[in-house]
Coordinates of C-alpha atoms in Angstrom, one line a residue:
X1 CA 94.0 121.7 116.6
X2 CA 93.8 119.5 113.8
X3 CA 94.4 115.7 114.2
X4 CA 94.2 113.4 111.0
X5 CA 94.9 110.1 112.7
X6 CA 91.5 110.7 115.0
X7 CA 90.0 109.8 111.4
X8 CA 91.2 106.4 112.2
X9 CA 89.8 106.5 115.8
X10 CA 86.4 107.8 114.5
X11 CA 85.9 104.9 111.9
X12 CA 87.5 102.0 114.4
X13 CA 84.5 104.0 117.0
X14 CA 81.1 104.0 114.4
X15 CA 82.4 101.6 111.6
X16 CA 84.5 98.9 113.9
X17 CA 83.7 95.6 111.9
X18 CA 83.1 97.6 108.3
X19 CA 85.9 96.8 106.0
X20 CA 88.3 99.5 106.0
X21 CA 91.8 97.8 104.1
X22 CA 91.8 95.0 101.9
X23 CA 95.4 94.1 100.5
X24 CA 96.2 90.9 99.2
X25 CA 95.1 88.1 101.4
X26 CA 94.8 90.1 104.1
X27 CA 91.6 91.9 105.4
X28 CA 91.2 94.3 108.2
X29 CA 88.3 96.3 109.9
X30 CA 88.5 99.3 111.1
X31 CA 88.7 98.2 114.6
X32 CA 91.6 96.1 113.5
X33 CA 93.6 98.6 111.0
X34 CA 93.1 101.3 114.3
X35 CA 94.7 98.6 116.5
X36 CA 97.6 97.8 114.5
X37 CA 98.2 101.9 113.5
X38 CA 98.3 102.7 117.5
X39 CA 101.0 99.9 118.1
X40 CA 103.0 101.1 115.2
X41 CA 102.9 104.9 116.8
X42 CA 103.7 103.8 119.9
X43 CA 106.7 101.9 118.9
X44 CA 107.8 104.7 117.0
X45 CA 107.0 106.8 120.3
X46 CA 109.1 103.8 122.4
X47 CA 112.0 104.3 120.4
X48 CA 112.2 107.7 120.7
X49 CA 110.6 109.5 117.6
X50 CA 108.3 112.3 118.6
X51 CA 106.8 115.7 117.4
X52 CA 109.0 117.2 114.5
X53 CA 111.4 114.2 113.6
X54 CA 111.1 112.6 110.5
X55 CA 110.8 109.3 109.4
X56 CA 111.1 108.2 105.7
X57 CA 109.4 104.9 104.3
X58 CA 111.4 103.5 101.1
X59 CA 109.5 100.3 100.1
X60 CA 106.4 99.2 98.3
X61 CA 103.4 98.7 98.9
X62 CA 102.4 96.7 101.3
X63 CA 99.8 96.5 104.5
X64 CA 102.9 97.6 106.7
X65 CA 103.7 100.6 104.6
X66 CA 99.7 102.3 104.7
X67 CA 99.8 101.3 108.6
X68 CA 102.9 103.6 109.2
X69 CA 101.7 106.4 107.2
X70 CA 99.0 106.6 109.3
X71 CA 100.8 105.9 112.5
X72 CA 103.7 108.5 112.0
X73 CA 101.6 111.7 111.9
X74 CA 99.8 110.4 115.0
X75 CA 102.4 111.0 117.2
X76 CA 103.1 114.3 115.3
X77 CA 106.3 113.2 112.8
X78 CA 106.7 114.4 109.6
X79 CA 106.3 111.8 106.9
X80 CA 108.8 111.5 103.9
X81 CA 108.1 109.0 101.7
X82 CA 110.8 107.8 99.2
X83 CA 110.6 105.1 96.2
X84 CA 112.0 102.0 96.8
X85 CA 114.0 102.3 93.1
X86 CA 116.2 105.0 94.2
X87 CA 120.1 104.1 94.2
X88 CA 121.9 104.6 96.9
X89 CA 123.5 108.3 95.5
X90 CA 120.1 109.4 95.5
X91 CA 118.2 107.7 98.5
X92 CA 121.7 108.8 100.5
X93 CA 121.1 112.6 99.4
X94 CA 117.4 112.5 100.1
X95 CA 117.7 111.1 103.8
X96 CA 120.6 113.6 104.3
X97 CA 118.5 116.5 102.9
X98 CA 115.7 116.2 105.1
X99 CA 117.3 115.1 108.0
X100 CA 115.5 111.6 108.7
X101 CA 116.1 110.3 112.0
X102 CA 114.4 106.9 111.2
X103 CA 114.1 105.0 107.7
X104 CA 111.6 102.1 107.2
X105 CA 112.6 99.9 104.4
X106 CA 112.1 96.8 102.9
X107 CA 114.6 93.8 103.0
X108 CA 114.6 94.2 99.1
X109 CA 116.4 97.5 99.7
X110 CA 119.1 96.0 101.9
X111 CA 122.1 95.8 98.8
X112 CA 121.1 99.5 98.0
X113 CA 121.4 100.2 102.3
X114 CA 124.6 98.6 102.3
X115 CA 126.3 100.2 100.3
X116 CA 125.4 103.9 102.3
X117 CA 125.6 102.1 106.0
X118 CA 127.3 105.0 107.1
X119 CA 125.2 107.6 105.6
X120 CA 121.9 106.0 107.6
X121 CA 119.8 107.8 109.8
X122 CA 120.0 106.4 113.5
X123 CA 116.9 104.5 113.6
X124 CA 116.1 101.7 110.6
X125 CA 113.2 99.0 110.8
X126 CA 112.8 96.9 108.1
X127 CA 109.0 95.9 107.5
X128 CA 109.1 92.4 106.2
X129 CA 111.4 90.5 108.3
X130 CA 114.3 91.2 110.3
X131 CA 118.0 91.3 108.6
X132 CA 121.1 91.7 110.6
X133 CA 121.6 94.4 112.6
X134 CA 117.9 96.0 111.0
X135 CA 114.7 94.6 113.5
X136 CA 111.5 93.9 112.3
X137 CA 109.0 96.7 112.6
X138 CA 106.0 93.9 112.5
X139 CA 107.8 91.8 115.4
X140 CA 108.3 94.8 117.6
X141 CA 104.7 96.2 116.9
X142 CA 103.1 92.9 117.4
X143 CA 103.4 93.7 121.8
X144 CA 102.3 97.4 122.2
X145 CA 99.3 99.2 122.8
X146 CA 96.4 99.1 121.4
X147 CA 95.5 102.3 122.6
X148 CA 97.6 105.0 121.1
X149 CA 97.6 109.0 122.2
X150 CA 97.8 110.9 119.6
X151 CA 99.5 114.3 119.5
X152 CA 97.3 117.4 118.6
X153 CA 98.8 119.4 115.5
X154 CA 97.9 122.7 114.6
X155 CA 96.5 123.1 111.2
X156 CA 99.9 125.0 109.5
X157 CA 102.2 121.6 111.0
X158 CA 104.4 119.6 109.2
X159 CA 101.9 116.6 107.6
X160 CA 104.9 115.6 104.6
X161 CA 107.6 116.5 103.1
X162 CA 106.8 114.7 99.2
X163 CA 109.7 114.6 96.9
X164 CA 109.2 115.0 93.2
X165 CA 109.8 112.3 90.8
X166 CA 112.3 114.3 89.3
X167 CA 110.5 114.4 85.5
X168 CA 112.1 118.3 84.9
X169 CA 115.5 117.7 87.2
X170 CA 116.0 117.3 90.3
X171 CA 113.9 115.8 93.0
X172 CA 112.7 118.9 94.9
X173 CA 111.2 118.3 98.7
X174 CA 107.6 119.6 98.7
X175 CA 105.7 120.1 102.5
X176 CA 102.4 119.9 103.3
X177 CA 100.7 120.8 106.3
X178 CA 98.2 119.2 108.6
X179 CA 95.3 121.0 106.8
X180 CA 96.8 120.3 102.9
X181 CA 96.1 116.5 103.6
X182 CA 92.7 117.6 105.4
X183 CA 91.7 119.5 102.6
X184 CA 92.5 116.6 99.6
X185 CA 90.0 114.1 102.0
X186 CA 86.9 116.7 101.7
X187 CA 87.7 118.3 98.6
X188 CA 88.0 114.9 96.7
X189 CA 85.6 113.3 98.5
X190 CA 83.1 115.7 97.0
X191 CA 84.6 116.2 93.8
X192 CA 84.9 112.3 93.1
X193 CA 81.2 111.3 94.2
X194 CA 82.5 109.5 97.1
X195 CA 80.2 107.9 100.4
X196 CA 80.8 105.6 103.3
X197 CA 80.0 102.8 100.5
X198 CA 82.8 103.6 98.2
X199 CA 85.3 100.7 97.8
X200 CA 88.5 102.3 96.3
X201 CA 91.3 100.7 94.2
X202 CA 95.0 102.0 94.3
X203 CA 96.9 100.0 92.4
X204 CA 99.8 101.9 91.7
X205 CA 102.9 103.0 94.5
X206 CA 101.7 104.7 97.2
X207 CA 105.4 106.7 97.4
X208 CA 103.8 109.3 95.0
X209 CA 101.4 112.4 96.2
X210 CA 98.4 110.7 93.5
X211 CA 97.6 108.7 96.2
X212 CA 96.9 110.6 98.7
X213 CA 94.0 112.1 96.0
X214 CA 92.2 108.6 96.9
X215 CA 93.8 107.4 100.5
X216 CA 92.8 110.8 102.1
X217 CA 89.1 110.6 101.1
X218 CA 87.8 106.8 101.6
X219 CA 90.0 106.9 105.0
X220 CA 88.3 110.4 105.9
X221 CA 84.5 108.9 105.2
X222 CA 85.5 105.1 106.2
X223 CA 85.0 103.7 103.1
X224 CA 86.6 100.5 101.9
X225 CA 90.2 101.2 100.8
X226 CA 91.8 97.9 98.4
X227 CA 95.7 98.1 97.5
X228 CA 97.7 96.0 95.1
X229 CA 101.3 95.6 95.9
X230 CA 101.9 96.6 91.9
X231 CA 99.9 97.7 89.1
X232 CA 99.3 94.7 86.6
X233 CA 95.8 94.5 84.1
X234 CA 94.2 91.2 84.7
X235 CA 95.1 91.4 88.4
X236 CA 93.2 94.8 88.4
X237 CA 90.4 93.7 86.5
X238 CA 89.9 90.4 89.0
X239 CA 89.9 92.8 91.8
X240 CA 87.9 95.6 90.4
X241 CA 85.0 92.1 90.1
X242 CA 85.6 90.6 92.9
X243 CA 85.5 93.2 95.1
X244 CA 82.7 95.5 93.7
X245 CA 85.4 98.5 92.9
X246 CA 83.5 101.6 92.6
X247 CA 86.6 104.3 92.3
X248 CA 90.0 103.8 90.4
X249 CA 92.6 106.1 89.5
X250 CA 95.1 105.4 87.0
X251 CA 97.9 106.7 84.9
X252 CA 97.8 106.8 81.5
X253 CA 99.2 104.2 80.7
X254 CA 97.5 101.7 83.1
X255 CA 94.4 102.9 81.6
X256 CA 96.1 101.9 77.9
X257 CA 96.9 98.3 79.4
X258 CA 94.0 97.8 80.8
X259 CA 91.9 98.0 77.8
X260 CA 94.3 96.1 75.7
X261 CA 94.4 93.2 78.5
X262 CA 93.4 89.9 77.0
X263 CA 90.6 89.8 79.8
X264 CA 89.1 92.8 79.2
X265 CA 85.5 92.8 79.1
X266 CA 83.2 96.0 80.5
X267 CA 80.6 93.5 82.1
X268 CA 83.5 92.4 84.5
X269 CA 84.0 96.6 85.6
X270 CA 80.1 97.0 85.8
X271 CA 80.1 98.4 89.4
X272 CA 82.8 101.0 88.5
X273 CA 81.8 104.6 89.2
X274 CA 84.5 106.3 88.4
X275 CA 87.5 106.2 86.7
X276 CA 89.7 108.8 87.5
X277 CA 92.8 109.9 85.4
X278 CA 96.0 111.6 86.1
X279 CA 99.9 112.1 86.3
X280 CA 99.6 113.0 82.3
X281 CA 97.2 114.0 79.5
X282 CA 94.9 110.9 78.5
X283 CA 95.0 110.8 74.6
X284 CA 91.9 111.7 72.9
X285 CA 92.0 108.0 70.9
X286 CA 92.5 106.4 74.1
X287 CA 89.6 108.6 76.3
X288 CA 87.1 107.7 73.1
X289 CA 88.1 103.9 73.4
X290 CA 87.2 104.1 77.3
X291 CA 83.7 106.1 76.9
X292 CA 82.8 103.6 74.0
X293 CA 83.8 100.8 76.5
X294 CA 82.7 102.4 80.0
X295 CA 80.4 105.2 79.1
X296 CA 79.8 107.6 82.1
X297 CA 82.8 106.6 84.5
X298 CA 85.8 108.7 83.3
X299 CA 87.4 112.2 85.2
X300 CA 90.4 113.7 84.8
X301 CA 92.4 115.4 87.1
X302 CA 95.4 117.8 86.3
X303 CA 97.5 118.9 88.8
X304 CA 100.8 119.2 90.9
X305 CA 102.0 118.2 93.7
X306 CA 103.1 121.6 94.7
X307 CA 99.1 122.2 94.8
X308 CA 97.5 123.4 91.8
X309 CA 94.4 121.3 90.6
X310 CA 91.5 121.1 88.0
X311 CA 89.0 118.2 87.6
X312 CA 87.1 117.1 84.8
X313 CA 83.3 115.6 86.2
X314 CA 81.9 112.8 84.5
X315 CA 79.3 115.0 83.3
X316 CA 81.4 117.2 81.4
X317 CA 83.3 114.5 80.3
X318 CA 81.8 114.5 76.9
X319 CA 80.6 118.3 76.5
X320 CA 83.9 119.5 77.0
X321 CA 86.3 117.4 75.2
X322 CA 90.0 118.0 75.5
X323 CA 89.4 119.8 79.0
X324 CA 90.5 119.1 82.2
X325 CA 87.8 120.6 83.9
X326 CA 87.7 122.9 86.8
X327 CA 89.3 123.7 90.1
X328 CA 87.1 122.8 93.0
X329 CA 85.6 125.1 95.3
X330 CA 87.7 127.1 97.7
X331 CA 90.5 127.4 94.3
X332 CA 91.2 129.9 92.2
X333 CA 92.5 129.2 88.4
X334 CA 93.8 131.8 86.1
X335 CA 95.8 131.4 82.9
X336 CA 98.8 134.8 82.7
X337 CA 100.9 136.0 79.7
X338 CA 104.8 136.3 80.1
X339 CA 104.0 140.1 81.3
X340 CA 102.2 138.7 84.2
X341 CA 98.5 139.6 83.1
X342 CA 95.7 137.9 82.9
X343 CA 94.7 135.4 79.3
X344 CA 91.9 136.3 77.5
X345 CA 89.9 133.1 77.3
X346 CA 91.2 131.1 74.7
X347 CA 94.5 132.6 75.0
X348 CA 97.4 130.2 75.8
X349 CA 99.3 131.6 78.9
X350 CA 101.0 130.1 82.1
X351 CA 98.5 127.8 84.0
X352 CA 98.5 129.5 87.6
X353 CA 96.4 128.7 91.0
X354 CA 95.9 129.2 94.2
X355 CA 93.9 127.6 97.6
X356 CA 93.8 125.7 100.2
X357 CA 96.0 122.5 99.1
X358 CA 98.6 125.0 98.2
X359 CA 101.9 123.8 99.7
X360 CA 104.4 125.8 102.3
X361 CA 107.8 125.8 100.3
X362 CA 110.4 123.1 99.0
X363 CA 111.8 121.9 102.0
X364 CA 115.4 124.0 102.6
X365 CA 114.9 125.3 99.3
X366 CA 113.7 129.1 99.3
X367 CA 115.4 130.1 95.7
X368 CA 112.9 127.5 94.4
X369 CA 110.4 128.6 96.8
X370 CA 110.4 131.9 95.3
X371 CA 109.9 130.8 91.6
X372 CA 107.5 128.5 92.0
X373 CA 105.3 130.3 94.6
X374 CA 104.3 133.9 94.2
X375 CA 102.2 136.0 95.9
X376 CA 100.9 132.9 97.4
X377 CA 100.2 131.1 94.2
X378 CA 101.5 128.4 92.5
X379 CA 103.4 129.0 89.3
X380 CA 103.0 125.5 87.0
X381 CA 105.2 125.9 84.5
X382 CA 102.6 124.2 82.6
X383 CA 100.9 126.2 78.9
X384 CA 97.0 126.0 78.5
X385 CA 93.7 128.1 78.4
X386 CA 90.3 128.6 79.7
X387 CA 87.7 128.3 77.2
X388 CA 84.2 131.0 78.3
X389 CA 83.1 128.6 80.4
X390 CA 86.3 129.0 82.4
X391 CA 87.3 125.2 81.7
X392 CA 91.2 124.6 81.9
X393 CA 92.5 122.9 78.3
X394 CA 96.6 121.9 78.7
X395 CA 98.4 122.6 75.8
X396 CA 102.1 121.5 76.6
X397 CA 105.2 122.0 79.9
X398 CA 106.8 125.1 78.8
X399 CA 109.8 123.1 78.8
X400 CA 108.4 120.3 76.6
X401 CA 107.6 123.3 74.0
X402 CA 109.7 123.2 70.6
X403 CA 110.6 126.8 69.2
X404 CA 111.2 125.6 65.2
X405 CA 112.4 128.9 63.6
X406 CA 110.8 130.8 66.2
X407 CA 107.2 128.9 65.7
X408 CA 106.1 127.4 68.5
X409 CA 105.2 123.6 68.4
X410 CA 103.2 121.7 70.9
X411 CA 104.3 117.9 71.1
X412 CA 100.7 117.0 72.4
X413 CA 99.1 118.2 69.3
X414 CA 100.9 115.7 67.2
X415 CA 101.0 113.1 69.7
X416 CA 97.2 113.2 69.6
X417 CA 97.1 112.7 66.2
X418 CA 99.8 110.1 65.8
X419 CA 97.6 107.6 68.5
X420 CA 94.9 107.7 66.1
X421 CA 97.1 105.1 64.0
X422 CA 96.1 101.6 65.1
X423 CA 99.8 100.6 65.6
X424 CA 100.5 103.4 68.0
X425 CA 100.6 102.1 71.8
X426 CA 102.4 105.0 73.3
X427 CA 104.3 107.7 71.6
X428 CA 106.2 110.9 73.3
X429 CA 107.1 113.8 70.9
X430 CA 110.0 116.2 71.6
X431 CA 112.8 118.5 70.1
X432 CA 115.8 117.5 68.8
X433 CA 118.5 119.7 67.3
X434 CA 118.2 120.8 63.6
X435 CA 120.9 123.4 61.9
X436 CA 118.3 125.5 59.8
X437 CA 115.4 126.0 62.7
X438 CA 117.2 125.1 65.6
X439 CA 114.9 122.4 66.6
X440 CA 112.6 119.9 65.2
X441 CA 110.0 117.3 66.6
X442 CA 110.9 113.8 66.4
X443 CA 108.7 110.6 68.0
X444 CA 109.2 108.1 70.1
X445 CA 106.7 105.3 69.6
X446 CA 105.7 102.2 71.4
X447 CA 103.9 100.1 68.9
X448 CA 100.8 97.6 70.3
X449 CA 101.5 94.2 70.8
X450 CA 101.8 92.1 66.9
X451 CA 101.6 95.4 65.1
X452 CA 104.0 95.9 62.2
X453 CA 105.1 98.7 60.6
X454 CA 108.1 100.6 59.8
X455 CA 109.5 103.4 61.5
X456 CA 109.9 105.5 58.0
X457 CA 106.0 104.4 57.2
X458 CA 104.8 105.5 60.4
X459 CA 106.7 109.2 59.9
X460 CA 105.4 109.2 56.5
X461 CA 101.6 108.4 57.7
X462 CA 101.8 111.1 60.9
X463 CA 103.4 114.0 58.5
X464 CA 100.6 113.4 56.2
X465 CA 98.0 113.7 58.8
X466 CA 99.8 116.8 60.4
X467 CA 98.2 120.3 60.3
X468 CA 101.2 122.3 59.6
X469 CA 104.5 121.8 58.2
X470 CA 106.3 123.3 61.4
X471 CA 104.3 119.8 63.1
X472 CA 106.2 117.2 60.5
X473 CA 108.5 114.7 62.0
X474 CA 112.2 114.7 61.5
X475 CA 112.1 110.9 62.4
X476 CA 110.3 108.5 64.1
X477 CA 112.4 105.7 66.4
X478 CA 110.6 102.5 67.5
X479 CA 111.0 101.6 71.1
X480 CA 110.1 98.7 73.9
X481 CA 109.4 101.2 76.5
X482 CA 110.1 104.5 77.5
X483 CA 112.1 106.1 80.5
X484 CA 109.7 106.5 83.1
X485 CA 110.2 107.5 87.0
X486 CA 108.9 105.6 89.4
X487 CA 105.1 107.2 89.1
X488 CA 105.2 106.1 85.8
X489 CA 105.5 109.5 84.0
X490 CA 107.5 109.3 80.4
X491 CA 110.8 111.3 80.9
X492 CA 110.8 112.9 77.9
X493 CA 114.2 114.7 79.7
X494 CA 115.9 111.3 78.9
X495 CA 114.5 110.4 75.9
X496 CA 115.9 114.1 74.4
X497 CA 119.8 113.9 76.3
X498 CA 121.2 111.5 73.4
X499 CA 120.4 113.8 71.0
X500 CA 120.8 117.1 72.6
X501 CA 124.5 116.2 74.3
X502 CA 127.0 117.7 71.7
X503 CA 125.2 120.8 72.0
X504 CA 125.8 122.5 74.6
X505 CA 122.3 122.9 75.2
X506 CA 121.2 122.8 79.0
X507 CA 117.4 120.8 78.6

């Protein structure tokens, strides 16, 4: 048997008055977080949910949401966690689709509940206050147990069912078992440098599979686990100083904000160990602006949540530029052409893996199932190589890929060379339709804060820096911000659809 809540129960035993979850005001030990965790799972337990149900959590964080994530596998439900920015069609079809028996919200949700009242599961707590006919899962907690039973799982039991943010289509439901989650606490505890002493910052939504790639690792050695309700620079960089931050993992574009924040100053990150990157490529401009600024820190991580990982060590960090490193032990990479064999190294080909944090299927969906996982590996989707060293280097999503007159045209290779302009904040390059070559790359661009420039002097400046004419820009559009789902990924999907609509073209 396999039980990840007697994680909790081991830390409340040998660490009771260490730290174990700091989140706003509030601080808990791990005698204390153990506590409240056992009289959430027994409330569940009093109101009926047991081994197999499944209870979904749409709200954000909050000290609430991390103590029922904890407390629903303990008494051996399946948690599905949904964002709290889903509309009622789509947080209506989700709750049908996996069959939730109880939904924990937030009373911010309640206009987007109403409007689906009769498409609820049986069973919904709210976790910040009580609101009609919804009770207060704090209130109702607040007189059970201490002392909570957990139920033993086997290894291969339900742990999740994670939904995709939907960045290629639909949101697809992806289940991981008992040993998955075991596996990302050991793996990326060892991977990531991490001890008893770490002190770990989450500071974006904890809806998203990223964050189990921290939560599972400090919980698993009892380290000190800190989460912000939202991601926002200056509060991140008074937390990452105040509270001795020693592991971070950002987006992108958090990392971007950060070191544009008027308060940023490296002395104030001085007791940062790592600083780990993922959910999409770091731009070379942007990674040589972090090493200049925090030399020593910086991995990357590439993977998906269907389980298929590499990650770049701080070590290699500056001997292998443009990588993302390698899968950790126990994993298997390998890079195939469109015949199914096997990349010579340098040879761009279909990014493919296998091992242990490989997941069991899409929930109810075998005809995905079957594309995405084959022979018991995971299909990405995703275009790179392995150098001779056998380090993975992305090149592009297959889908993201522009065929111009039958050349094929990475948007990352231009993007990386339109962020070396100092007016470039964020840009996201993609196809749009063109009579002669059937497609052409165009830009997106987010410009930095009091920056001025033209959109035609930009396209000019990019198509002169270019390294093919294929790689020119048809146009370049200026924007505030980009269409994002709720992890924070650009949907380059939407940002394509205007353009793409009187075509007929599916994208």
């Amino acid at each position: 048997m396999l039980e990840l809540a007697s994680l909790i129960a081991r830390q409340a035993r040998y660490r009771p008055e260490s730290t174990a979850v700091v989140y706003a005001e509030q601080r808990l030990s791990w005698r204390e977080f153990g506590e409240r965790v056992a009289k959430v799972g027994n409330l569940l337990r009093a109101r009926g949910i047991g081994r197999g149900d499944r209870v979904a959590t749409a709200a954000g964080n909050s000290l609430e949401l991390l103590l029922v994530y904890w407390a629903v596998p303990s008494i051996g439900a399946t948690l599905v966690p949904l964002s709290p920015l889903l509309l009622a069609p789509g947080l209506a079809s989700l709750l049908l689709g996996a069959q939730v028996s109880c939904l924990i919200a937030e009373q911010a949700l309640l206009p987007v509940l109403q409007q689906i009242r009769d498409q609820l599961p049986p069973q919904l707590l709210l976790i910040d206050g009580a609101s009609g006919d919804y009770p207060d899962l704090r209130a109702l907690s607040a007189g059970q147990s201490v002392i909570l039973e957990p139920v033993p799982c086997a290894p291969d039991e339900l742990y999740n069912i994670m939904y995709t943010s939907g960045t290629t289509g639909e949101p697809k439901g992806i289940m991981h078992s008992h040993f998955v989650r075991a596996m990302y606490a050991t793996l990326m505890a060892n991977a990531l440098r991490m001890t008893p002493e770490s002190r770990t910052l989450h500071a974006g939504a904890i809806v998203f599979n990223g964050a189990f790639v921290t939560l599972m690792p400090s919980f698993y050695l009892g380290g000190r686990y800190i989460l912000l309700r939202q991601f926002d620079a200056e509060t991140a960089l008074a937390t990452i100083e105040r509270e001795a931050v020693t592991h971070v993992m950002l987006v992108p574009a958090q990392i971007v904000a950060l070191l544009a924040a008027p308060g940023f100053d490296p002395r104030r990150l001085a007791s940062l160990q790592c600083i780990l990157s993922l959910g999409a490529p770091l731009l070379k401009a942007d990674k040589d602006r972090l090493h200049a600024a925090l030399p020593g820190r910086l991995y990357e991580l590439y993977g998906l949540t269907e389980g298929l990982i590499s990650i770049l060590d701080r070590e290699d960090a500056l001997r292998k530029p443009g990588s993302v490193g390698v899968p950790p032990p126990f994993y298997e990479l390998r890079i195939l052409r469109d015949d199914g064999s096997s990349a010579a190294p340098g040879e761009i080909g279909e990014i493919v893996g296998c091992g242990p944090i490989t997941m069991s299927g899409y929930y109810q969906r075998p005809d995905l199932t079957a594309l995405a996982l084959r022979d018991g590996r995971v299909y990405s989707g995703d275009l790179g190589y392995l150098d001779e060293d056998g380090f993975l280097y992305l090149v592009d999503r297959k889908k993201d890929m522009i065929d111009s007159g039958g050349v094929k045209v990475y948007p990352r290779d231009i993007e990386e060379i339109a962020a070396r302009h100092p007016a470039v904040h964020e840009i996201a390059v993609f196809g749009v339709p063109h009579a002669r070559w059937g497609e052409t790359p165009m830009a997106a661009v987010i410009l930095r804060p009091g920056a001025q420039i033209s959109a035609e002097a930009l396209c000019d400046w990019i198509n002169a820096q270019v390294g093919a004419r294929y790689q020119r820009l048809a146009q370049v559009v200026i924007v505030a911000d980009f269409p994002r789902s709720a992890a924070g990924k650009t949907l380059k999907r939407e940002l394509r659809a205007p353009y793409w609509s009187a075509s007929g073209r599916i994208i």
